[in-house]
Amino acid sequence: MRRFLVVGCGGSGGATLAYMMDQLRSELHTAGVSSLPAGWQFVHIDVPSGGETGPDALANVPAQGGSYIGSGPQGSSYATLDGALAQRLAAGSALDTIATWAPRQPEGVTNPISAGAGQYRAIGRMITLSKAGEIRQRLQNAWDQLFRVEAISEMAQLQVPGMGRFDPNEPPLVLVVSSMAGGAGASMALDICRLLTLVSGLDPKLMGVFMVTPDIFDSLPESARIGVRANALAMLGEIVASQSGAAREHDVRILRALGQQQGEGEPIPFARVFPVGRYVGADRTLFGDGSQNAVYRGLGRGLAGLMMSGKASDQFVSYDLGNTASPAGDRDLLGWGNEVWDPLPWGTYGFSSLSMGRDRYAEYAAQRLARSCADKLLFGHLQPGNPASATEQLDSLLDSQWPAICNGLGLPPTSGDESNRIQLLGGWITNVALPARSVAATTGMLIERQLRGYLPSPQGMTAEQWVPIFRQAVANRRGPLTQAVHDAGYALAFGWHREFADRIDTAVTYSIANFSLPYARGVVDLLRRFIDDELATAMDDLGAMGPADVVALAPNVETTLASLRGVMTNADQVLHTALDGFHGNLRRAVYASASAKIADVLKVIGAELLAPLSAALGEARWCWRKPARSRRRTSGWRGWPPTSTRPGRRTPTSWCPAGSPKRTTKCC
């Protein structure tokens, strides 16, 4: 088990590192390790000030635990950057080092350099050199992390099958990943390698450079790959110059003028270059499906396998980096004037894994389950073999389920008869929405708090004296009691609306899980129409059916008061009868007040809750349908088994495990 510093240059390097880190996290998670160890440091260097999103919806390098270095300036043009860098080089008597390749008319460069180099390697290299000091310091910080006590302790405690035992005396390995055909990555890769040689304690002989070749961009439109081949051709010469040591003086002069110096510099800034292309072998078999991301993903998985295997890491150092002996080549074609041939040949790199197939089947099973879940979300409301259209099937299902939906939401069923509807709503309010026992408790509380203590006691008084005083006391409580009824109605309506919102949440969740997103959206839309067209208006009528006066005396109380004569001897019974007569009136008032508040809620719930919910469900459906309609691009078991049974139709290559080139009617 070794420590690693992995540096990705440009967009290609960042995408490869994202795949690589995701693969490492997945394999470590299988072994019970929840995060990447501090003994593995990942650095992405690119021109934009902030890291771009990862490929295939993966998190980018900093989001997965690495670090990002943005070399592009913010808010300044290339001409400003060129002038500042030229002044620094002129002060160090090294202006001639950029005279042969830097843009001759800085004012003519219109590329927004804060966003990228635009496939112009000269611009990309100038941007990188302008931040040489900061990049070197950030690389030094990442390198120092590998030697912290916490990192060494964490690496020593890792127990992962295949990684082997950690030896703190083994020096870390450095992997640089870039493209040789882009703008930012290809322009900075060799300068990054040279800056890495200035990092204290780093051995360039333990540095491998992995570069994706220009053919991986062949899948792009021609307009998007102008200059790709030319960039690669120029990059080829620069790589060979670095391998032979011919670029040493030039590089050292530039960095020394920029304040980055350490002796005479390393003759060769890295051990070996490993090109990675779109094709495999002499037969030029496509790597995966031949796309950029397929190459990035394959390279990332391969480098992750290298880091996860202690034996592979040792062999990589011993044979790929250390053993550079190779058959002599024709000096007329390459390396003329160079005394040593061994550093010039490039290495090859491949990766394979051997298993019983359980991991592949687990991936296949997971994808099948994910696919079935996606189909359920999109088409769960459709019946196989039903000739009706999707809209007709959805409407039929909603009609059949509507009574159950209303029951689950605690709503009254629909009714076309206006008088019958009011009666149904009254029964729903008193039995379902606001049960009689809760309103009875509220009414009793109002009588105790708002009336009992304010009424005169009839003890020792004559009826002719007490009745007028009683009537006046009741009339005095009209305002406070009316306000208390409104407050009680508001509290009851508020509690109902909270429960109703929870029921909507439950109903929508149930609809999505058991049917589909279109069905759930249909439920929400149908509910909104029912509330807006029928329920809210009828509830307004119900809210207006309260008593005109909350302190109006009931007929039996009026009869009792009229029958009183002489001195009051049964004071408690008279007062109890009077208070008991208020229950019915207050109960109707509370129900009317709560019904009016519920009507207010129903008037706005469609626009403020159900409409946004319907829009969110529609957007979710669109997001699922977009990838479902796209062409299935596969990797590994993805998309297997083939669904076509047409006679004579062969299985596409992309439907076979690992993109096998065998075209047979069975999965190979």
XYZ file of C-alpha atoms in Angstrom:
668
model
C 0.000 0.000 0.000
C 1.436 3.340 -1.040
C 0.693 7.016 -0.767
C -0.275 8.835 -3.957
C -0.412 12.400 -5.232
C -2.681 12.495 -8.292
C -2.767 15.681 -10.367
C -5.318 16.224 -13.137
C -4.669 18.931 -15.715
C -7.471 20.545 -17.699
C -10.918 19.158 -18.399
C -9.713 15.682 -19.338
C -7.656 15.388 -16.162
C -10.542 16.611 -14.014
C -13.022 14.161 -15.578
C -10.627 11.239 -15.157
C -9.978 12.140 -11.517
C -13.732 12.369 -10.854
C -14.250 8.840 -12.204
C -11.170 7.631 -10.366
C -12.192 9.028 -6.998
C -15.732 7.701 -7.380
C -14.358 4.225 -8.119
C -12.004 4.370 -5.126
C -14.765 5.493 -2.798
C -16.996 2.698 -4.037
C -14.365 0.004 -3.493
C -13.359 1.376 -0.103
C -17.012 1.531 0.953
C -17.331 -2.165 0.147
C -14.427 -2.770 2.546
C -16.072 -0.661 5.277
C -14.046 2.532 4.705
C -16.291 5.575 4.476
C -13.927 8.126 2.914
C -10.742 8.469 0.905
C -7.638 8.326 3.127
C -5.512 11.415 3.612
C -2.588 9.443 2.178
C -4.166 9.859 -1.243
C -4.214 13.462 -2.393
C -6.054 14.592 -5.529
C -5.468 17.985 -7.155
C -7.311 19.313 -10.217
C -5.713 22.245 -12.047
C -7.646 24.102 -14.719
C -8.181 27.612 -16.052
C -11.718 28.445 -14.740
C -11.847 30.000 -11.297
C -14.252 27.316 -10.031
C -14.337 23.591 -10.652
C -16.736 22.427 -13.361
C -19.357 19.767 -12.720
C -18.257 16.165 -12.886
C -19.010 13.822 -15.810
C -22.135 11.650 -15.887
C -23.649 13.568 -12.950
C -20.728 12.634 -10.673
C -19.405 15.103 -8.145
C -16.291 16.971 -9.244
C -12.866 16.579 -7.650
C -13.215 19.105 -4.781
C -16.706 17.813 -3.966
C -15.273 14.305 -3.565
C -12.530 15.381 -1.183
C -9.820 16.703 -3.505
C -8.666 20.244 -4.151
C -8.985 22.579 -7.113
C -6.558 25.198 -8.428
C -7.981 27.759 -10.845
C -5.186 29.459 -12.783
C -7.358 31.838 -14.800
C -7.544 35.471 -13.704
C -10.857 37.033 -12.777
C -12.015 40.226 -14.363
C -8.982 40.930 -16.573
C -8.225 40.425 -20.245
C -5.470 38.389 -21.797
C -3.645 41.564 -22.828
C -3.370 42.616 -19.186
C -2.101 39.180 -18.165
C 0.390 39.123 -21.068
C 1.762 42.528 -20.148
C 2.220 41.660 -16.477
C 3.922 38.350 -17.266
C 6.170 39.943 -19.893
C 7.354 42.538 -17.370
C 8.268 39.833 -14.875
C 10.175 37.863 -17.495
C 11.927 40.983 -18.780
C 13.069 41.772 -15.239
C 14.645 38.315 -15.114
C 16.218 38.656 -18.572
C 14.047 35.815 -19.871
C 11.633 37.599 -22.188
C 13.123 35.726 -25.138
C 11.838 32.416 -23.693
C 8.271 33.231 -24.735
C 9.045 35.238 -27.873
C 8.840 32.232 -30.207
C 5.460 30.910 -29.092
C 3.415 33.480 -27.138
C 0.663 35.368 -29.050
C 2.273 38.262 -30.899
C -0.719 40.574 -30.612
C -2.151 40.222 -27.098
C -4.892 42.752 -27.886
C -6.201 40.452 -30.596
C -6.940 37.621 -28.129
C -10.658 37.855 -27.444
C -11.094 34.564 -25.582
C -12.600 34.958 -22.090
C -9.554 33.563 -20.320
C -11.414 33.330 -17.000
C -13.447 30.490 -18.548
C -10.711 28.573 -20.385
C -7.979 28.644 -22.986
C -10.295 27.786 -25.896
C -7.965 25.080 -27.309
C -5.170 27.639 -27.715
C -2.146 26.058 -26.045
C -0.093 29.232 -26.113
C -2.795 31.113 -24.211
C -3.187 28.239 -21.764
C 0.531 28.120 -21.021
C 0.730 31.870 -20.451
C -2.170 31.614 -18.001
C -0.448 28.772 -16.148
C 2.908 30.557 -15.957
C 1.228 33.653 -14.528
C 0.168 31.549 -11.525
C 3.316 29.403 -11.288
C 4.100 30.464 -7.716
C 0.605 29.797 -6.413
C 0.381 26.446 -8.202
C 3.733 25.319 -6.799
C 2.688 26.281 -3.274
C -0.625 24.451 -3.557
C 1.147 21.361 -4.876
C 3.614 21.604 -2.003
C 0.708 21.771 0.453
C -0.880 18.667 -1.061
C 2.473 16.852 -0.925
C 2.978 17.834 2.716
C -0.418 16.333 3.575
C 0.981 12.907 2.680
C 3.564 13.152 5.466
C 1.339 14.324 8.290
C 1.116 12.057 11.306
C -2.642 11.719 10.846
C -2.248 10.575 7.234
C 0.409 8.007 8.077
C -1.634 6.704 11.019
C -4.756 6.424 8.873
C -2.903 4.542 6.137
C -1.398 2.165 8.692
C -4.836 1.346 10.084
C -6.443 0.567 6.706
C -7.363 -3.071 6.359
C -8.507 -3.532 2.766
C -8.101 -6.846 0.943
C -5.512 -6.613 -1.815
C -3.922 -3.354 -0.724
C -1.248 -5.012 1.383
C 0.654 -3.604 4.325
C 1.519 0.080 4.498
C 5.197 0.968 4.817
C 5.745 4.629 5.792
C 9.303 4.446 4.429
C 8.054 3.890 0.875
C 8.042 7.230 -1.005
C 4.747 8.393 -2.482
C 3.985 7.994 -6.176
C 2.899 10.881 -8.390
C 0.416 10.447 -11.233
C -0.243 13.304 -13.674
C -3.302 12.956 -15.922
C -3.920 15.240 -18.881
C -4.791 15.456 -22.552
C -2.241 16.037 -25.275
C -4.744 17.621 -27.646
C -6.760 20.159 -25.665
C -6.037 23.739 -24.714
C -5.670 24.103 -20.960
C -4.525 20.608 -19.987
C -2.111 20.082 -22.876
C -0.610 23.534 -22.372
C 0.040 23.160 -18.658
C 0.866 19.462 -18.206
C 4.636 19.692 -18.819
C 4.962 22.889 -16.776
C 3.064 21.204 -13.943
C 5.520 18.304 -14.100
C 8.400 20.778 -13.943
C 6.796 22.559 -10.964
C 6.345 19.204 -9.256
C 10.107 18.659 -9.456
C 10.466 21.826 -7.320
C 8.322 20.306 -4.551
C 10.573 19.442 -1.621
C 11.058 15.709 -1.235
C 9.352 14.681 -4.488
C 11.294 12.263 -6.692
C 10.599 12.806 -10.432
C 11.640 9.207 -11.102
C 8.430 8.138 -9.333
C 6.202 10.279 -11.553
C 4.090 8.783 -14.321
C 2.291 10.959 -16.879
C -0.934 9.616 -18.407
C -2.180 11.457 -21.473
C -5.305 10.800 -23.496
C -4.608 10.960 -27.219
C -6.406 13.185 -29.747
C -8.488 10.367 -31.231
C -10.823 10.366 -28.200
C -12.266 13.625 -29.552
C -13.239 12.025 -32.885
C -16.769 11.413 -31.576
C -17.305 15.193 -31.329
C -18.658 17.272 -34.232
C -15.973 18.524 -36.589
C -16.606 22.109 -35.529
C -15.767 21.191 -31.917
C -12.383 19.610 -32.698
C -10.703 22.207 -34.862
C -7.041 22.363 -33.896
C -7.090 19.107 -31.926
C -4.657 17.259 -34.194
C -2.403 20.295 -34.518
C -2.253 20.665 -30.750
C -1.309 17.008 -30.386
C 1.430 17.291 -33.028
C 2.983 20.270 -31.255
C 2.589 18.532 -27.903
C 4.426 15.496 -29.250
C 7.536 17.529 -29.888
C 7.410 19.137 -26.455
C 7.015 15.768 -24.725
C 10.021 14.335 -26.554
C 12.033 17.465 -25.727
C 11.207 16.975 -22.045
C 12.045 13.256 -22.187
C 15.383 13.893 -23.829
C 16.294 16.740 -21.471
C 16.417 19.286 -24.303
C 13.658 21.370 -22.708
C 15.465 21.691 -19.388
C 17.292 24.981 -20.013
C 14.216 26.684 -21.467
C 11.930 25.598 -18.652
C 14.406 26.458 -15.912
C 14.996 29.955 -17.305
C 11.263 30.718 -17.396
C 10.566 29.449 -13.894
C 13.670 31.099 -12.471
C 12.580 34.462 -13.897
C 9.199 33.884 -12.226
C 10.853 33.283 -8.859
C 10.677 29.484 -8.952
C 14.168 28.033 -8.766
C 15.925 25.088 -7.201
C 19.427 24.537 -8.548
C 19.738 23.633 -12.201
C 16.479 21.671 -12.279
C 15.883 18.045 -13.105
C 17.057 17.000 -16.575
C 13.903 14.909 -17.116
C 10.858 15.995 -15.067
C 9.075 12.615 -15.067
C 9.797 8.926 -15.442
C 7.556 7.829 -18.300
C 4.632 8.868 -20.474
C 1.612 6.574 -20.913
C -0.690 7.486 -23.814
C -4.289 6.297 -23.607
C -6.328 6.269 -26.814
C -9.737 5.468 -28.171
C -8.683 2.185 -29.711
C -7.238 -0.988 -28.226
C -4.737 -3.270 -29.953
C -3.585 -3.577 -33.532
C -7.146 -4.355 -34.656
C -8.197 -0.890 -33.429
C -11.057 -2.153 -31.298
C -13.045 0.689 -29.782
C -12.510 1.259 -26.094
C -16.030 0.859 -24.665
C -18.325 2.846 -26.924
C -15.497 5.097 -28.089
C -16.762 8.227 -26.363
C -14.649 10.618 -24.319
C -16.292 9.654 -21.049
C -15.769 5.965 -21.772
C -12.011 6.559 -22.086
C -11.961 8.801 -19.010
C -13.931 6.238 -17.027
C -11.725 3.350 -18.165
C -8.536 5.243 -17.341
C -9.962 6.317 -13.986
C -10.926 2.736 -13.104
C -7.497 1.513 -14.165
C -5.631 4.036 -12.038
C -7.993 3.284 -9.155
C -7.109 -0.411 -9.517
C -3.426 0.522 -9.472
C -3.864 2.425 -6.214
C -6.018 -0.280 -4.619
C -3.471 -3.041 -5.281
C -0.232 -3.035 -3.361
C 1.260 -5.593 -5.721
C 0.280 -3.624 -8.814
C 1.784 -0.468 -7.320
C 5.070 -2.217 -6.647
C 5.168 -3.648 -10.169
C 4.337 -0.235 -11.603
C 7.358 1.249 -9.828
C 9.699 -1.631 -10.590
C 8.845 -2.265 -14.230
C 6.931 0.663 -15.708
C 8.822 3.524 -14.055
C 12.114 1.969 -13.043
C 12.856 -0.448 -15.891
C 13.143 1.836 -18.906
C 15.316 -0.493 -20.986
C 13.872 -1.013 -24.462
C 15.098 -2.065 -27.913
C 17.020 0.627 -29.730
C 15.035 2.583 -32.283
C 15.791 4.370 -35.494
C 17.434 7.675 -34.568
C 16.605 9.065 -38.002
C 12.920 9.089 -37.048
C 13.047 10.087 -33.381
C 15.581 11.319 -30.865
C 18.386 12.333 -33.180
C 21.211 14.004 -31.326
C 20.150 12.387 -28.042
C 22.788 10.193 -26.457
C 20.409 8.074 -24.345
C 17.543 6.209 -26.018
C 15.856 4.529 -23.037
C 13.782 7.488 -21.726
C 12.207 8.183 -25.125
C 9.837 5.229 -25.731
C 6.383 5.654 -24.259
C 4.821 3.062 -22.013
C 1.539 1.231 -22.400
C -1.017 0.785 -19.703
C -3.949 -1.573 -19.373
C -6.300 -2.688 -16.664
C -8.389 -5.782 -16.147
C -10.202 -7.397 -13.264
C -11.033 -11.030 -12.610
C -13.914 -12.193 -10.454
C -16.642 -14.793 -10.203
C -19.060 -12.357 -11.775
C -20.986 -11.559 -8.618
C -20.001 -7.920 -8.672
C -21.006 -7.629 -12.320
C -24.296 -9.357 -11.680
C -24.889 -7.111 -8.670
C -24.388 -4.097 -10.939
C -26.699 -5.608 -13.540
C -29.335 -6.418 -10.908
C -29.079 -2.915 -9.472
C -29.563 -1.424 -12.923
C -32.561 -3.658 -13.625
C -34.115 -2.643 -10.311
C -33.402 1.001 -11.031
C -34.920 0.624 -14.488
C -38.036 -1.052 -13.132
C -38.409 1.743 -10.585
C -38.051 4.352 -13.319
C -40.649 2.550 -15.459
C -42.951 2.403 -12.440
C -42.597 6.150 -11.920
C -43.392 6.890 -15.559
C -45.814 4.165 -16.657
C -47.116 2.512 -13.481
C -50.658 3.690 -14.188
C -50.807 1.899 -17.553
C -52.118 -1.651 -17.969
C -50.218 -3.914 -20.385
C -52.421 -4.936 -23.259
C -55.008 -2.224 -22.686
C -55.805 -0.676 -26.104
C -56.941 2.619 -24.565
C -54.645 5.619 -24.766
C -52.492 6.678 -21.840
C -54.782 9.651 -21.145
C -57.890 7.482 -21.196
C -56.343 4.925 -18.861
C -55.259 7.672 -16.470
C -58.712 9.269 -16.404
C -60.395 5.908 -15.864
C -58.065 5.082 -12.998
C -58.617 8.467 -11.359
C -62.402 8.096 -11.618
C -62.311 4.675 -9.997
C -59.977 5.799 -7.233
C -61.588 9.169 -6.471
C -63.859 7.979 -3.607
C -60.877 6.294 -1.957
C -58.800 9.444 -2.487
C -61.471 11.603 -0.830
C -61.704 9.159 2.055
C -57.947 9.189 2.543
C -57.863 12.984 2.467
C -60.809 13.264 4.850
C -62.941 15.142 2.304
C -66.670 14.796 1.614
C -67.725 13.065 -1.624
C -69.049 15.135 -4.504
C -72.752 15.776 -4.989
C -74.570 17.491 -7.830
C -77.582 18.605 -5.716
C -76.940 21.993 -4.082
C -79.164 21.391 -1.030
C -77.846 17.906 -0.574
C -74.295 19.217 -0.860
C -74.802 21.645 2.026
C -76.234 18.832 4.122
C -73.297 16.577 3.260
C -70.821 19.332 4.116
C -72.547 19.941 7.439
C -72.251 16.276 8.314
C -68.619 16.254 7.143
C -67.747 19.279 9.277
C -69.352 17.912 12.470
C -68.231 14.293 12.055
C -64.910 14.353 10.177
C -63.227 17.738 9.885
C -64.178 19.100 13.319
C -65.534 16.240 15.478
C -68.334 17.174 17.881
C -66.359 16.175 20.963
C -63.554 18.673 20.230
C -66.038 21.489 19.516
C -68.027 20.608 22.662
C -64.861 20.957 24.712
C -64.166 24.307 23.059
C -67.720 25.507 23.764
C -67.496 24.483 27.419
C -64.201 26.348 27.744
C -65.744 29.515 26.267
C -68.678 29.407 28.716
C -66.376 28.871 31.683
C -63.901 31.607 30.703
C -66.139 34.185 29.050
C -69.529 33.909 30.858
C -69.673 32.129 34.215
C -67.495 34.552 36.127
C -69.275 37.574 34.707
C -72.892 36.628 35.541
C -74.546 37.848 38.816
C -75.492 35.262 41.436
C -79.295 35.103 42.049
C -78.862 34.109 45.680
C -81.104 36.265 47.946
C -82.414 38.375 45.053
C -85.940 38.574 43.689
C -86.581 37.534 40.122
C -87.659 41.081 39.228
C -84.212 42.326 40.377
C -81.973 39.567 39.034
C -83.352 38.996 35.487
C -82.618 42.561 34.191
C -79.119 42.422 35.745
C -78.542 38.993 34.151
C -79.641 40.228 30.718
C -77.349 43.253 30.927
C -74.383 41.152 32.047
C -74.893 38.791 29.095
C -75.161 41.746 26.706
C -71.904 43.178 28.104
C -70.093 39.951 27.131
C -71.189 40.134 23.489
C -67.931 41.680 22.170
C -65.411 39.559 24.137
C -67.405 36.385 23.522
C -67.642 37.098 19.782
C -63.873 37.600 19.612
C -63.283 34.430 21.623
C -65.510 32.486 19.210
C -63.496 33.796 16.248
C -60.218 32.853 17.959
C -61.526 29.386 18.754
C -62.704 28.920 15.154
C -59.300 30.025 13.870
C -57.498 27.550 16.150
C -59.733 24.686 15.023
C -59.315 25.600 11.333
C -55.546 25.912 11.751
C -55.326 22.431 13.251
C -57.474 21.062 10.424
C -55.331 22.656 7.729
C -52.147 21.168 9.222
C -53.694 17.705 9.210
C -55.049 18.227 5.700
C -51.609 19.209 4.371
C -50.143 16.058 5.940
C -52.879 13.969 4.304
C -52.077 15.512 0.917
C -48.420 14.648 1.422
C -49.316 11.078 2.326
C -51.721 10.752 -0.612
C -49.180 12.046 -3.144
C -46.432 9.814 -1.750
C -48.756 6.818 -1.917
C -49.785 7.700 -5.476
C -46.178 7.956 -6.658
C -45.091 4.757 -4.945
C -48.043 2.619 -5.993
C -48.922 4.090 -9.379
C -46.792 6.725 -11.118
C -45.831 10.374 -11.346
C -48.548 11.117 -13.966
C -51.158 9.526 -11.687
C -49.956 11.569 -8.694
C -50.130 14.735 -10.749
C -53.624 13.753 -11.916
C -54.693 13.309 -8.287
C -53.365 16.774 -7.403
C -55.051 18.433 -10.397
C -58.352 16.641 -9.755
C -58.213 17.641 -6.108
C -57.594 21.255 -7.026
C -60.573 21.342 -9.413
C -62.822 19.753 -6.785
C -61.779 22.258 -4.133
C -61.948 25.328 -6.390
C -65.178 24.440 -8.194
C -67.251 22.815 -5.446
C -65.840 22.698 -1.958
C -64.626 26.271 -1.376
C -67.919 27.882 -2.510
C -70.080 25.492 -0.499
C -67.947 26.091 2.588
C -68.583 29.823 2.220
C -72.313 29.124 2.434
C -71.763 26.950 5.485
C -69.720 29.663 7.197
C -72.598 32.114 6.828
C -75.051 29.890 8.702
C -73.955 30.914 12.190
C -76.184 32.692 14.721
C -76.727 36.410 14.318
C -75.993 37.041 18.018
C -73.698 34.801 20.045
C -75.339 35.915 23.337
C -78.915 35.385 22.169
C -80.806 33.357 24.784
C -82.249 30.002 23.845
C -86.093 29.666 23.916
C -86.022 27.362 26.958
C -83.921 29.909 28.845
C -86.314 32.684 27.951
C -89.217 30.523 29.225
C -87.370 29.814 32.470
C -86.579 33.472 33.052
C -90.202 34.460 32.414
C -91.481 31.900 34.950
C -89.306 33.170 37.812
C -91.225 34.843 40.700
C -90.350 36.185 44.091
C -87.155 35.545 46.020
C -84.678 33.210 44.241
C -84.188 30.124 46.411
C -82.847 27.682 43.769
C -80.003 29.936 42.636
C -77.599 27.206 41.426
C -80.226 25.425 39.352
C -81.355 28.670 37.710
C -77.784 29.703 36.843
C -76.954 26.233 35.515
C -80.057 26.281 33.283
C -79.131 29.729 31.967
C -75.508 28.751 31.160
C -76.540 25.441 29.648
C -78.758 27.322 27.215
C -75.703 28.973 25.646
C -74.113 25.668 24.507
C -76.150 25.240 21.345
C -75.777 28.857 20.238
C -72.002 28.935 20.852
C -71.557 25.551 19.195
C -73.170 26.845 15.986
C -71.095 30.027 16.193
C -67.829 28.086 16.580
C -68.704 25.797 13.683
C -69.617 28.773 11.500
C -66.403 30.624 12.364
C -64.220 27.548 11.768
C -66.066 26.807 8.509
C -65.419 30.338 7.279
C -61.710 29.987 8.080
C -61.579 26.581 6.362
C -63.256 28.182 3.340
C -60.489 30.821 3.316
C -57.879 28.053 3.362
C -59.592 26.185 0.534
C -59.688 29.352 -1.593
C -55.885 29.685 -1.580
C -54.708 26.106 -1.195
C -55.182 25.431 -4.898
C -52.947 28.267 -6.089
C -50.441 28.270 -3.243
C -49.989 24.544 -2.569
C -51.559 22.299 -5.192
C -50.432 24.258 -8.261
C -46.717 24.306 -7.262
C -46.989 20.649 -6.249
C -48.456 19.773 -9.646
C -45.693 21.724 -11.398
C -43.019 19.931 -9.355
C -44.502 16.543 -10.229
C -44.613 17.520 -13.901
C -40.992 18.649 -13.819
C -39.958 15.424 -12.101
C -41.764 13.442 -14.777
C -39.997 15.413 -17.513
C -36.614 14.854 -15.858
C -37.251 11.100 -15.791
C -38.598 10.941 -19.333
C -35.609 12.760 -20.811
C -33.030 10.041 -19.970
C -35.602 7.331 -20.633
C -35.985 8.548 -24.209
C -32.246 8.935 -24.817
C -30.210 6.253 -26.520
C -28.946 3.617 -24.123
C -25.222 4.054 -23.914
C -23.807 1.175 -22.000
C -20.796 0.198 -19.999
C -20.401 -3.229 -18.481
C -23.766 -4.912 -18.036
C -25.709 -1.717 -18.603
C -28.602 -2.331 -20.964
C -28.352 -6.155 -20.865
C -30.092 -8.395 -21.805
C -31.081 -7.211 -25.290
C -34.789 -6.737 -25.795
C -34.976 -7.247 -29.548
C -36.182 -10.631 -30.771
C -36.459 -9.733 -34.440
C -35.187 -12.654 -36.567
C -31.734 -12.086 -37.946
C -31.039 -9.079 -35.756
C -27.714 -9.322 -33.990
C -26.934 -8.042 -30.557
C -25.184 -4.638 -30.717
C -21.676 -4.480 -29.335
C -22.747 -2.000 -26.651
C -25.183 -4.580 -25.219
C -22.410 -7.017 -24.359
C -20.359 -7.011 -21.132
C -17.443 -4.581 -21.258
C -18.246 -3.644 -24.866
C -17.050 -6.960 -26.270
C -16.507 -6.807 -30.037
C -18.109 -10.226 -30.577
C -21.391 -9.788 -32.401
C -23.489 -12.812 -31.558
C -27.110 -13.478 -30.763
C -26.145 -14.364 -27.218
C -24.578 -12.073 -24.700
C -20.904 -12.819 -24.626
